Amino acid sequence: MDLNQVRAYINSNQDRFLEELVELLKIPSVSADSAYKNDVQICAEHVKESLLSAGVDVAEVCQTDGHPIVYAEKIVDPSKPTILVYGHYDVQPADPVELWNSPPFEPVIKDGKIYARGSADDKGQFYMHVKAFELLQEMGELPCNVKFMIEGEEEVGSVNLGIFVKENKERLKADVILISDTSIIDNDTPSITVGLRGLSYVEVEVTGPSKDLHSGVYGGAIDNPINVLCEMIASLKDDNDHITVEGFYDRVEEVSAEDRAEMAKAPFNKEEYMAAVGVRATRSEKGYSPREGASIRPTLDVNGIWGGYIGEGAKTVLPSKANAKISMRLVPDQDPIEITELFRKHFEKIAPDTVSVKVEAHHGGDPIVIPTDFPGYVAASLAMEDTFGKKPIPERGGGSIPIVALFEEELGLKSILMGFGLDSDDIHSPNEHYGVFNYLKGIETIPFFHLHFAKLGLAKKI
Ligand code: BES
Ligand code: MN
Ligand code: MN
């Protein structure tokens, strides 16, 4: 099977590939909002059916305490290597819906892009694997065993997938995990994600008076929890944008000057980067570039903040409570549980006596780095070189896929993050989109991953 044959198959089927993706994108499988529970279930069934039509031997919708996991497999020969494809069919909430140019679950293809919630993250990306598998099957070229595990709770922390993995180790036996849920540098510059940040996520509550008060009668005597929360948050970083939580950097692995110099070689157009998100300047920890700040350094960000009166007009009130949700992106070797505890201690310590504070922990995840010398990386690099005509650049990403660390721990398997999105796809934002080029390029590249891995994996087994 050569590139021309693969391209010919894709050319004659691309309209159907797009139509099928559009159908999948119409299902509002929002995992965070219980109002969509039934749609999530419907989506799982839809994914199962699509896998069966693509030619797997068995496919199953596995129920969990939360949303279901779709599992499928095609075993061609137990002595051959096995690729386990992981992806997620759940999507982020579409809010704020009024900022979308077309409804989030009524996909539109415009200017070479598919607009819909989940188009890039991750329906468009995991579906490339379903179509690449179909292609290999139809062409009679499937060189190894393939298993699919497509979950419905990635966007809410993958808690039930963790349980599923622990309970199904035998069934999930494989040689590598293949994931498309990340980005490439640009459409002319392929890259492979060799690191993901971890996550610690907390919700804080600052309480002042036991009830809302008149801000004239009490203002000036009783402290205001919103003012206090703002002061506390402002103090969490110093003038160098260094996080002030004691012990926060203790386990941070400093990336060597050589590795940083290597990373700096990847193309990066700062003007375009800023224009894409509508800012005039970037801001990073002192001594680090924007790209370093968004990959090899940890962060602390307020994701939401609320309290007091936000209705129409002016109500004079000294509120009783103020709240915020704060995320910390972590890098090797920071530990999310330890970081959450350090944050809690620090936040309690800096609270003035005029208020009391509560810190509640949400889901988290471990950071990971992926080596560039194992068969999975080599196969992905060769496959991208085949179809892009250029060797991909290894690059550390800023986002998190917490289950990847668990795959390594529980299954002893490394993951290869061969994503085809772009950072500018607006994932989690209004008007999320995925390039038609990227979708088809993924379908074109994945079969070559299978071919290369089948050879490399076998060599390793003998
Ligand atoms: N696909 C993203 C993660 C991602 C995006 C990694 C781009 C690298 C580049 C994933 O769906 C995601 O959004 N993860 C969450 C994890 C959280 C919900 C536990 C994240 O990073 O916020
Ligand atoms: Mn994703
Ligand atoms: Mn996501």
mmCIF file of C-alpha atoms in Angstrom, residues 104-439:
data_model
loop_
_atom_site.group_PDB
_atom_site.id
_atom_site.type_symbol
_atom_site.label_atom_id
_atom_site.label_comp_id
_atom_site.label_asym_id
_atom_site.label_seq_id
_atom_site.Cartn_x
_atom_site.Cartn_y
_atom_site.Cartn_z
ATOM 1 C CA PRO A 104 -22.778 24.621 18.157
ATOM 2 C CA PHE A 105 -24.571 21.362 17.336
ATOM 3 C CA GLU A 106 -25.561 22.248 13.773
ATOM 4 C CA PRO A 107 -22.223 21.744 12.020
ATOM 5 C CA VAL A 108 -21.309 24.120 9.187
ATOM 6 C CA ILE A 109 -18.419 23.640 6.751
ATOM 7 C CA LYS A 110 -17.081 27.068 5.783
ATOM 8 C CA ASP A 111 -13.727 28.186 4.337
ATOM 9 C CA GLY A 112 -12.282 24.702 4.712
ATOM 10 C CA LYS A 113 -13.257 24.381 8.364
ATOM 11 C CA ILE A 114 -15.913 22.357 10.162
ATOM 12 C CA TYR A 115 -17.565 24.524 12.837
ATOM 13 C CA ALA A 116 -19.175 22.675 15.743
ATOM 14 C CA ARG A 117 -18.549 21.928 19.414
ATOM 15 C CA GLY A 118 -16.273 18.882 19.547
ATOM 16 C CA SER A 119 -15.096 19.206 15.931
ATOM 17 C CA ALA A 120 -11.422 19.327 16.962
ATOM 18 C CA ASP A 121 -11.760 18.175 20.595
ATOM 19 C CA ASP A 122 -12.100 15.329 20.118
ATOM 20 C CA LYS A 123 -14.783 13.938 17.795
ATOM 21 C CA GLY A 124 -13.097 15.031 14.570
ATOM 22 C CA GLN A 125 -9.829 13.626 15.830
ATOM 23 C CA PHE A 126 -10.899 10.232 17.165
ATOM 24 C CA TYR A 127 -13.137 9.717 14.125
ATOM 25 C CA MET A 128 -10.045 9.929 11.883
ATOM 26 C CA HIS A 129 -9.009 6.652 13.510
ATOM 27 C CA VAL A 130 -12.338 5.040 12.731
ATOM 28 C CA LYS A 131 -12.004 6.063 9.062
ATOM 29 C CA ALA A 132 -8.311 5.133 8.849
ATOM 30 C CA PHE A 133 -9.247 1.720 10.231
ATOM 31 C CA GLU A 134 -12.002 1.413 7.622
ATOM 32 C CA LEU A 135 -9.481 2.290 4.921
ATOM 33 C CA LEU A 136 -7.002 -0.362 6.064
ATOM 34 C CA GLN A 137 -9.778 -2.946 6.273
ATOM 35 C CA GLU A 138 -11.244 -2.119 2.880
ATOM 36 C CA MET A 139 -7.849 -2.168 1.227
ATOM 37 C CA GLY A 140 -7.069 -5.497 2.905
ATOM 38 C CA GLU A 141 -3.985 -3.962 4.508
ATOM 39 C CA LEU A 142 -4.627 -4.018 8.267
ATOM 40 C CA PRO A 143 -1.174 -5.047 9.525
ATOM 41 C CA CYS A 144 -1.844 -5.472 13.258
ATOM 42 C CA ASN A 145 -4.519 -5.805 15.918
ATOM 43 C CA VAL A 146 -6.483 -2.713 16.817
ATOM 44 C CA LYS A 147 -8.465 -1.933 19.949
ATOM 45 C CA PHE A 148 -10.572 1.183 20.455
ATOM 46 C CA MET A 149 -11.454 2.750 23.790
ATOM 47 C CA ILE A 150 -13.473 5.917 23.285
ATOM 48 C CA GLU A 151 -14.689 7.467 26.527
ATOM 49 C CA GLY A 152 -17.409 9.934 27.497
ATOM 50 C CA GLU A 153 -15.872 11.667 30.521
ATOM 51 C CA GLU A 154 -12.538 13.124 29.437
ATOM 52 C CA GLU A 155 -13.735 16.685 29.878
ATOM 53 C CA VAL A 156 -14.822 15.940 33.445
ATOM 54 C CA GLY A 157 -11.737 14.105 34.689
ATOM 55 C CA SER A 158 -12.021 10.482 33.389
ATOM 56 C CA VAL A 159 -12.747 9.106 36.867
ATOM 57 C CA ASN A 160 -14.783 6.130 35.638
ATOM 58 C CA LEU A 161 -12.320 5.375 32.853
ATOM 59 C CA GLY A 162 -9.649 4.975 35.536
ATOM 60 C CA ILE A 163 -11.807 2.308 37.205
ATOM 61 C CA PHE A 164 -12.553 0.636 33.838
ATOM 62 C CA VAL A 165 -8.844 0.439 33.004
ATOM 63 C CA LYS A 166 -8.011 -1.147 36.368
ATOM 64 C CA GLU A 167 -10.794 -3.717 35.935
ATOM 65 C CA ASN A 168 -10.052 -4.601 32.280
ATOM 66 C CA LYS A 169 -6.289 -4.991 32.125
ATOM 67 C CA GLU A 170 -6.451 -8.276 30.213
ATOM 68 C CA ARG A 171 -8.829 -6.956 27.576
ATOM 69 C CA LEU A 172 -6.766 -3.786 27.130
ATOM 70 C CA LYS A 173 -3.465 -5.610 26.563
ATOM 71 C CA ALA A 174 -1.615 -3.802 23.797
ATOM 72 C CA ASP A 175 1.808 -2.619 22.704
ATOM 73 C CA VAL A 176 1.124 1.093 22.447
ATOM 74 C CA ILE A 177 -1.657 3.629 22.984
ATOM 75 C CA LEU A 178 -2.369 5.936 20.075
ATOM 76 C CA ILE A 179 -4.145 9.247 20.750
ATOM 77 C CA SER A 180 -5.143 12.155 18.524
ATOM 78 C CA ASP A 181 -6.283 14.870 20.936
ATOM 79 C CA THR A 182 -3.524 17.480 20.578
ATOM 80 C CA SER A 183 -2.185 19.889 17.957
ATOM 81 C CA ILE A 184 0.508 20.269 15.316
ATOM 82 C CA ILE A 185 2.509 23.501 14.996
ATOM 83 C CA ASP A 186 0.885 24.463 11.683
ATOM 84 C CA ASN A 187 -0.297 22.709 8.550
ATOM 85 C CA ASP A 188 3.187 22.866 7.020
ATOM 86 C CA THR A 189 4.998 21.995 10.239
ATOM 87 C CA PRO A 190 4.049 18.625 11.676
ATOM 88 C CA SER A 191 4.860 17.990 15.333
ATOM 89 C CA ILE A 192 4.335 15.293 17.924
ATOM 90 C CA THR A 193 3.332 16.187 21.469
ATOM 91 C CA VAL A 194 5.940 14.780 23.848
ATOM 92 C CA GLY A 195 4.655 16.232 27.077
ATOM 93 C CA LEU A 196 1.411 17.240 28.746
ATOM 94 C CA ARG A 197 0.979 19.357 31.831
ATOM 95 C CA GLY A 198 -0.683 18.030 34.950
ATOM 96 C CA LEU A 199 -3.495 19.776 36.763
ATOM 97 C CA SER A 200 -4.544 20.777 40.233
ATOM 98 C CA TYR A 201 -7.941 22.479 40.408
ATOM 99 C CA VAL A 202 -9.408 24.121 43.498
ATOM 100 C CA GLU A 203 -12.463 26.116 44.407
ATOM 101 C CA VAL A 204 -12.115 28.687 47.153
ATOM 102 C CA GLU A 205 -14.688 30.455 49.282
ATOM 103 C CA VAL A 206 -14.013 33.529 51.410
ATOM 104 C CA THR A 207 -16.626 34.373 54.024
ATOM 105 C CA GLY A 208 -16.821 37.686 55.874
ATOM 106 C CA PRO A 209 -19.986 38.710 57.720
ATOM 107 C CA SER A 210 -22.630 36.021 58.294
ATOM 108 C CA LYS A 211 -25.036 37.832 55.930
ATOM 109 C CA ASP A 212 -25.015 40.503 53.216
ATOM 110 C CA LEU A 213 -24.829 43.949 54.811
ATOM 111 C CA HIS A 214 -25.642 47.553 53.862
ATOM 112 C CA SER A 215 -22.360 48.869 52.403
ATOM 113 C CA GLY A 216 -22.955 52.323 53.864
ATOM 114 C CA VAL A 217 -23.916 51.273 57.356
ATOM 115 C CA TYR A 218 -21.051 48.733 57.681
ATOM 116 C CA GLY A 219 -18.584 49.679 54.905
ATOM 117 C CA GLY A 220 -15.335 50.952 56.468
ATOM 118 C CA ALA A 221 -15.715 48.788 59.545
ATOM 119 C CA ILE A 222 -16.447 45.307 58.301
ATOM 120 C CA ASP A 223 -14.112 43.720 55.768
ATOM 121 C CA ASN A 224 -15.395 42.867 52.305
ATOM 122 C CA PRO A 225 -14.743 39.245 51.242
ATOM 123 C CA ILE A 226 -14.610 40.182 47.537
ATOM 124 C CA ASN A 227 -11.924 42.786 48.200
ATOM 125 C CA VAL A 228 -10.081 40.259 50.335
ATOM 126 C CA LEU A 229 -10.319 37.507 47.720
ATOM 127 C CA CYS A 230 -8.932 39.883 45.081
ATOM 128 C CA GLU A 231 -6.011 40.851 47.337
ATOM 129 C CA MET A 232 -5.308 37.218 48.130
ATOM 130 C CA ILE A 233 -5.387 36.216 44.460
ATOM 131 C CA ALA A 234 -3.195 39.159 43.472
ATOM 132 C CA SER A 235 -0.589 38.025 46.003
ATOM 133 C CA LEU A 236 -0.373 34.515 44.527
ATOM 134 C CA LYS A 237 2.181 35.797 41.994
ATOM 135 C CA ASP A 238 5.081 38.179 42.552
ATOM 136 C CA ASP A 239 6.451 40.887 40.245
ATOM 137 C CA ASN A 240 8.252 38.265 38.160
ATOM 138 C CA ASP A 241 5.055 36.251 37.689
ATOM 139 C CA HIS A 242 6.513 33.635 39.962
ATOM 140 C CA ILE A 243 3.900 31.737 41.976
ATOM 141 C CA THR A 244 4.256 32.504 45.701
ATOM 142 C CA VAL A 245 2.763 29.315 47.181
ATOM 143 C CA GLU A 246 5.513 27.915 49.456
ATOM 144 C CA GLY A 247 7.104 24.796 48.008
ATOM 145 C CA PHE A 248 5.302 25.164 44.664
ATOM 146 C CA TYR A 249 8.509 24.911 42.596
ATOM 147 C CA ASP A 250 10.308 22.358 44.772
ATOM 148 C CA ARG A 251 9.773 19.485 42.351
ATOM 149 C CA VAL A 252 9.773 21.474 39.116
ATOM 150 C CA GLU A 253 12.284 19.981 36.759
ATOM 151 C CA GLU A 254 14.286 22.773 35.114
ATOM 152 C CA VAL A 255 14.592 22.096 31.413
ATOM 153 C CA SER A 256 18.234 22.232 30.288
ATOM 154 C CA ALA A 257 19.559 25.152 28.253
ATOM 155 C CA GLU A 258 20.219 22.773 25.341
ATOM 156 C CA ASP A 259 16.653 21.460 25.342
ATOM 157 C CA ARG A 260 15.321 25.009 25.525
ATOM 158 C CA ALA A 261 17.504 26.015 22.603
ATOM 159 C CA GLU A 262 16.214 23.012 20.642
ATOM 160 C CA MET A 263 12.585 23.957 21.429
ATOM 161 C CA ALA A 264 13.206 27.550 20.388
ATOM 162 C CA LYS A 265 14.014 26.352 16.868
ATOM 163 C CA ALA A 266 10.382 25.433 16.173
ATOM 164 C CA PRO A 267 8.687 28.133 14.111
ATOM 165 C CA PHE A 268 6.692 30.651 16.144
ATOM 166 C CA ASN A 269 5.234 33.874 14.842
ATOM 167 C CA LYS A 270 4.495 36.038 17.854
ATOM 168 C CA GLU A 271 2.493 38.617 15.884
ATOM 169 C CA GLU A 272 0.189 35.952 14.460
ATOM 170 C CA TYR A 273 -0.051 34.270 17.837
ATOM 171 C CA MET A 274 -1.192 37.512 19.470
ATOM 172 C CA ALA A 275 -3.521 38.446 16.614
ATOM 173 C CA ALA A 276 -5.245 35.034 16.783
ATOM 174 C CA VAL A 277 -6.355 35.707 20.357
ATOM 175 C CA GLY A 278 -6.765 39.475 20.081
ATOM 176 C CA VAL A 279 -4.042 40.782 22.415
ATOM 177 C CA ARG A 280 -1.316 43.441 22.017
ATOM 178 C CA ALA A 281 1.205 41.790 24.329
ATOM 179 C CA THR A 282 1.929 38.434 25.946
ATOM 180 C CA ARG A 283 2.868 37.812 29.560
ATOM 181 C CA SER A 284 4.978 34.984 30.959
ATOM 182 C CA GLU A 285 7.074 34.199 33.985
ATOM 183 C CA LYS A 286 10.254 36.283 33.907
ATOM 184 C CA GLY A 287 12.987 34.667 31.837
ATOM 185 C CA TYR A 288 10.673 32.463 29.771
ATOM 186 C CA SER A 289 9.222 32.868 26.289
ATOM 187 C CA PRO A 290 5.460 32.662 25.683
ATOM 188 C CA ARG A 291 5.811 29.174 24.302
ATOM 189 C CA GLU A 292 7.868 28.063 27.292
ATOM 190 C CA GLY A 293 5.369 29.661 29.644
ATOM 191 C CA ALA A 294 2.619 27.618 27.993
ATOM 192 C CA SER A 295 4.443 24.277 28.095
ATOM 193 C CA ILE A 296 7.477 23.729 30.346
ATOM 194 C CA ARG A 297 6.454 26.037 33.228
ATOM 195 C CA PRO A 298 3.631 25.660 35.752
ATOM 196 C CA THR A 299 0.805 28.193 35.944
ATOM 197 C CA LEU A 300 -1.855 29.479 38.319
ATOM 198 C CA ASP A 301 -5.009 30.957 36.795
ATOM 199 C CA VAL A 302 -8.404 32.082 38.026
ATOM 200 C CA ASN A 303 -11.001 30.381 35.821
ATOM 201 C CA GLY A 304 -14.052 32.020 37.341
ATOM 202 C CA ILE A 305 -14.846 34.438 40.147
ATOM 203 C CA TRP A 306 -18.131 35.511 41.637
ATOM 204 C CA GLY A 307 -19.911 37.111 44.566
ATOM 205 C CA GLY A 308 -22.030 40.080 45.549
ATOM 206 C CA TYR A 309 -24.536 41.836 43.354
ATOM 207 C CA ILE A 310 -24.206 41.421 39.581
ATOM 208 C CA GLY A 311 -27.799 42.157 38.534
ATOM 209 C CA GLU A 312 -29.037 45.245 36.730
ATOM 210 C CA GLY A 313 -28.363 48.656 38.208
ATOM 211 C CA ALA A 314 -26.546 49.341 41.445
ATOM 212 C CA LYS A 315 -27.322 47.640 44.718
ATOM 213 C CA THR A 316 -25.248 48.853 47.638
ATOM 214 C CA VAL A 317 -24.188 45.696 49.408
ATOM 215 C CA LEU A 318 -21.260 44.437 51.411
ATOM 216 C CA PRO A 319 -21.440 40.738 50.531
ATOM 217 C CA SER A 320 -21.076 37.848 52.882
ATOM 218 C CA LYS A 321 -19.145 35.602 50.492
ATOM 219 C CA ALA A 322 -16.775 35.572 47.506
ATOM 220 C CA ASN A 323 -15.722 32.559 45.448
ATOM 221 C CA ALA A 324 -13.247 31.595 42.758
ATOM 222 C CA LYS A 325 -12.181 28.549 40.771
ATOM 223 C CA ILE A 326 -8.432 28.311 40.349
ATOM 224 C CA SER A 327 -6.422 25.951 38.139
ATOM 225 C CA MET A 328 -2.738 25.176 38.382
ATOM 226 C CA ARG A 329 -1.090 23.531 35.382
ATOM 227 C CA LEU A 330 1.776 21.361 36.559
ATOM 228 C CA VAL A 331 5.016 20.172 35.022
ATOM 229 C CA PRO A 332 7.222 17.159 35.833
ATOM 230 C CA ASP A 333 7.759 16.202 38.688
ATOM 231 C CA GLN A 334 5.043 18.183 40.478
ATOM 232 C CA ASP A 335 2.393 16.075 42.180
ATOM 233 C CA PRO A 336 -1.223 17.322 41.955
ATOM 234 C CA ILE A 337 -2.206 16.069 45.421
ATOM 235 C CA GLU A 338 0.832 17.670 47.025
ATOM 236 C CA ILE A 339 0.305 20.932 45.127
ATOM 237 C CA THR A 340 -3.335 21.092 46.189
ATOM 238 C CA GLU A 341 -2.265 20.695 49.828
ATOM 239 C CA LEU A 342 0.457 23.344 49.481
ATOM 240 C CA PHE A 343 -2.109 25.695 47.976
ATOM 241 C CA ARG A 344 -4.579 25.009 50.785
ATOM 242 C CA LYS A 345 -1.979 25.713 53.480
ATOM 243 C CA HIS A 346 -0.813 28.879 51.761
ATOM 244 C CA PHE A 347 -4.298 30.192 51.131
ATOM 245 C CA GLU A 348 -5.325 29.609 54.755
ATOM 246 C CA LYS A 349 -2.119 31.266 55.957
ATOM 247 C CA ILE A 350 -2.563 34.469 53.948
ATOM 248 C CA ALA A 351 -6.218 34.970 54.910
ATOM 249 C CA PRO A 352 -6.669 37.953 57.253
ATOM 250 C CA ASP A 353 -8.598 37.437 60.563
ATOM 251 C CA THR A 354 -11.524 39.400 59.146
ATOM 252 C CA VAL A 355 -12.595 36.413 57.028
ATOM 253 C CA SER A 356 -12.612 32.625 56.999
ATOM 254 C CA VAL A 357 -11.657 30.572 53.948
ATOM 255 C CA LYS A 358 -12.548 27.173 52.544
ATOM 256 C CA VAL A 359 -10.559 25.353 49.848
ATOM 257 C CA GLU A 360 -12.185 22.468 48.012
ATOM 258 C CA ALA A 361 -10.240 20.216 45.610
ATOM 259 C CA HIS A 362 -11.598 19.113 42.226
ATOM 260 C CA HIS A 363 -10.165 16.494 39.859
ATOM 261 C CA GLY A 364 -6.499 16.686 38.957
ATOM 262 C CA GLY A 365 -3.910 14.862 36.912
ATOM 263 C CA ASP A 366 -0.211 14.080 36.670
ATOM 264 C CA PRO A 367 2.104 15.739 34.153
ATOM 265 C CA ILE A 368 3.885 13.477 31.682
ATOM 266 C CA VAL A 369 6.785 13.462 29.261
ATOM 267 C CA ILE A 370 6.999 11.019 26.388
ATOM 268 C CA PRO A 371 10.334 9.686 25.099
ATOM 269 C CA THR A 372 11.293 10.092 21.437
ATOM 270 C CA ASP A 373 13.086 6.764 21.143
ATOM 271 C CA PHE A 374 10.371 4.139 21.648
ATOM 272 C CA PRO A 375 8.649 2.326 18.724
ATOM 273 C CA GLY A 376 5.455 4.411 19.075
ATOM 274 C CA TYR A 377 7.303 7.685 18.559
ATOM 275 C CA VAL A 378 9.438 6.312 15.751
ATOM 276 C CA ALA A 379 6.352 4.978 13.934
ATOM 277 C CA ALA A 380 4.491 8.291 14.325
ATOM 278 C CA SER A 381 7.497 10.257 13.134
ATOM 279 C CA LEU A 382 7.918 8.050 10.046
ATOM 280 C CA ALA A 383 4.175 8.200 9.287
ATOM 281 C CA MET A 384 4.087 12.006 9.450
ATOM 282 C CA GLU A 385 7.213 12.187 7.348
ATOM 283 C CA ASP A 386 5.501 9.977 4.749
ATOM 284 C CA THR A 387 2.447 12.217 4.434
ATOM 285 C CA PHE A 388 3.740 15.731 5.240
ATOM 286 C CA GLY A 389 7.063 15.184 3.511
ATOM 287 C CA LYS A 390 8.780 16.583 6.610
ATOM 288 C CA LYS A 391 10.049 15.085 9.828
ATOM 289 C CA PRO A 392 7.805 16.179 12.720
ATOM 290 C CA ILE A 393 9.191 18.295 15.560
ATOM 291 C CA PRO A 394 8.797 16.933 19.108
ATOM 292 C CA GLU A 395 6.976 19.552 21.169
ATOM 293 C CA ARG A 396 5.685 19.748 24.730
ATOM 294 C CA GLY A 397 2.033 20.751 25.012
ATOM 295 C CA GLY A 398 0.348 22.907 27.601
ATOM 296 C CA GLY A 399 -2.964 21.067 28.032
ATOM 297 C CA SER A 400 -3.731 17.985 30.109
ATOM 298 C CA ILE A 401 -5.024 14.496 29.394
ATOM 299 C CA PRO A 402 -4.836 13.067 32.916
ATOM 300 C CA ILE A 403 -5.594 9.472 31.885
ATOM 301 C CA VAL A 404 -2.281 9.192 29.990
ATOM 302 C CA ALA A 405 -0.308 8.931 33.250
ATOM 303 C CA LEU A 406 -2.727 6.280 34.487
ATOM 304 C CA PHE A 407 -2.303 4.225 31.284
ATOM 305 C CA GLU A 408 1.392 4.064 32.001
ATOM 306 C CA GLU A 409 0.901 3.189 35.677
ATOM 307 C CA GLU A 410 -1.857 0.610 35.297
ATOM 308 C CA LEU A 411 -1.199 -0.903 31.873
ATOM 309 C CA GLY A 412 2.535 -0.230 31.624
ATOM 310 C CA LEU A 413 1.886 1.325 28.214
ATOM 311 C CA LYS A 414 3.299 4.469 26.683
ATOM 312 C CA SER A 415 1.026 6.751 24.698
ATOM 313 C CA ILE A 416 1.874 8.457 21.461
ATOM 314 C CA LEU A 417 0.153 11.833 21.050
ATOM 315 C CA MET A 418 -0.233 12.214 17.312
ATOM 316 C CA GLY A 419 -2.817 14.982 17.110
ATOM 317 C CA PHE A 420 -3.732 16.943 13.984
ATOM 318 C CA GLY A 421 -5.478 20.005 15.444
ATOM 319 C CA LEU A 422 -4.178 23.564 15.562
ATOM 320 C CA ASP A 423 -3.885 25.711 18.689
ATOM 321 C CA SER A 424 -6.146 28.179 16.862
ATOM 322 C CA ASP A 425 -9.043 25.675 16.569
ATOM 323 C CA ASP A 426 -10.824 27.397 19.462
ATOM 324 C CA ILE A 427 -11.353 24.221 21.456
ATOM 325 C CA HIS A 428 -13.410 24.930 24.620
ATOM 326 C CA SER A 429 -14.247 28.368 23.081
ATOM 327 C CA PRO A 430 -17.144 29.614 20.951
ATOM 328 C CA ASN A 431 -16.863 28.714 17.232
ATOM 329 C CA GLU A 432 -14.678 25.641 17.749
ATOM 330 C CA HIS A 433 -13.577 24.354 14.356
ATOM 331 C CA TYR A 434 -11.430 21.697 12.732
ATOM 332 C CA GLY A 435 -9.738 22.024 9.360
ATOM 333 C CA VAL A 436 -10.951 19.739 6.584
ATOM 334 C CA PHE A 437 -7.263 19.510 5.633
ATOM 335 C CA ASN A 438 -6.413 18.351 9.165
ATOM 336 C CA TYR A 439 -9.205 15.777 9.280
#
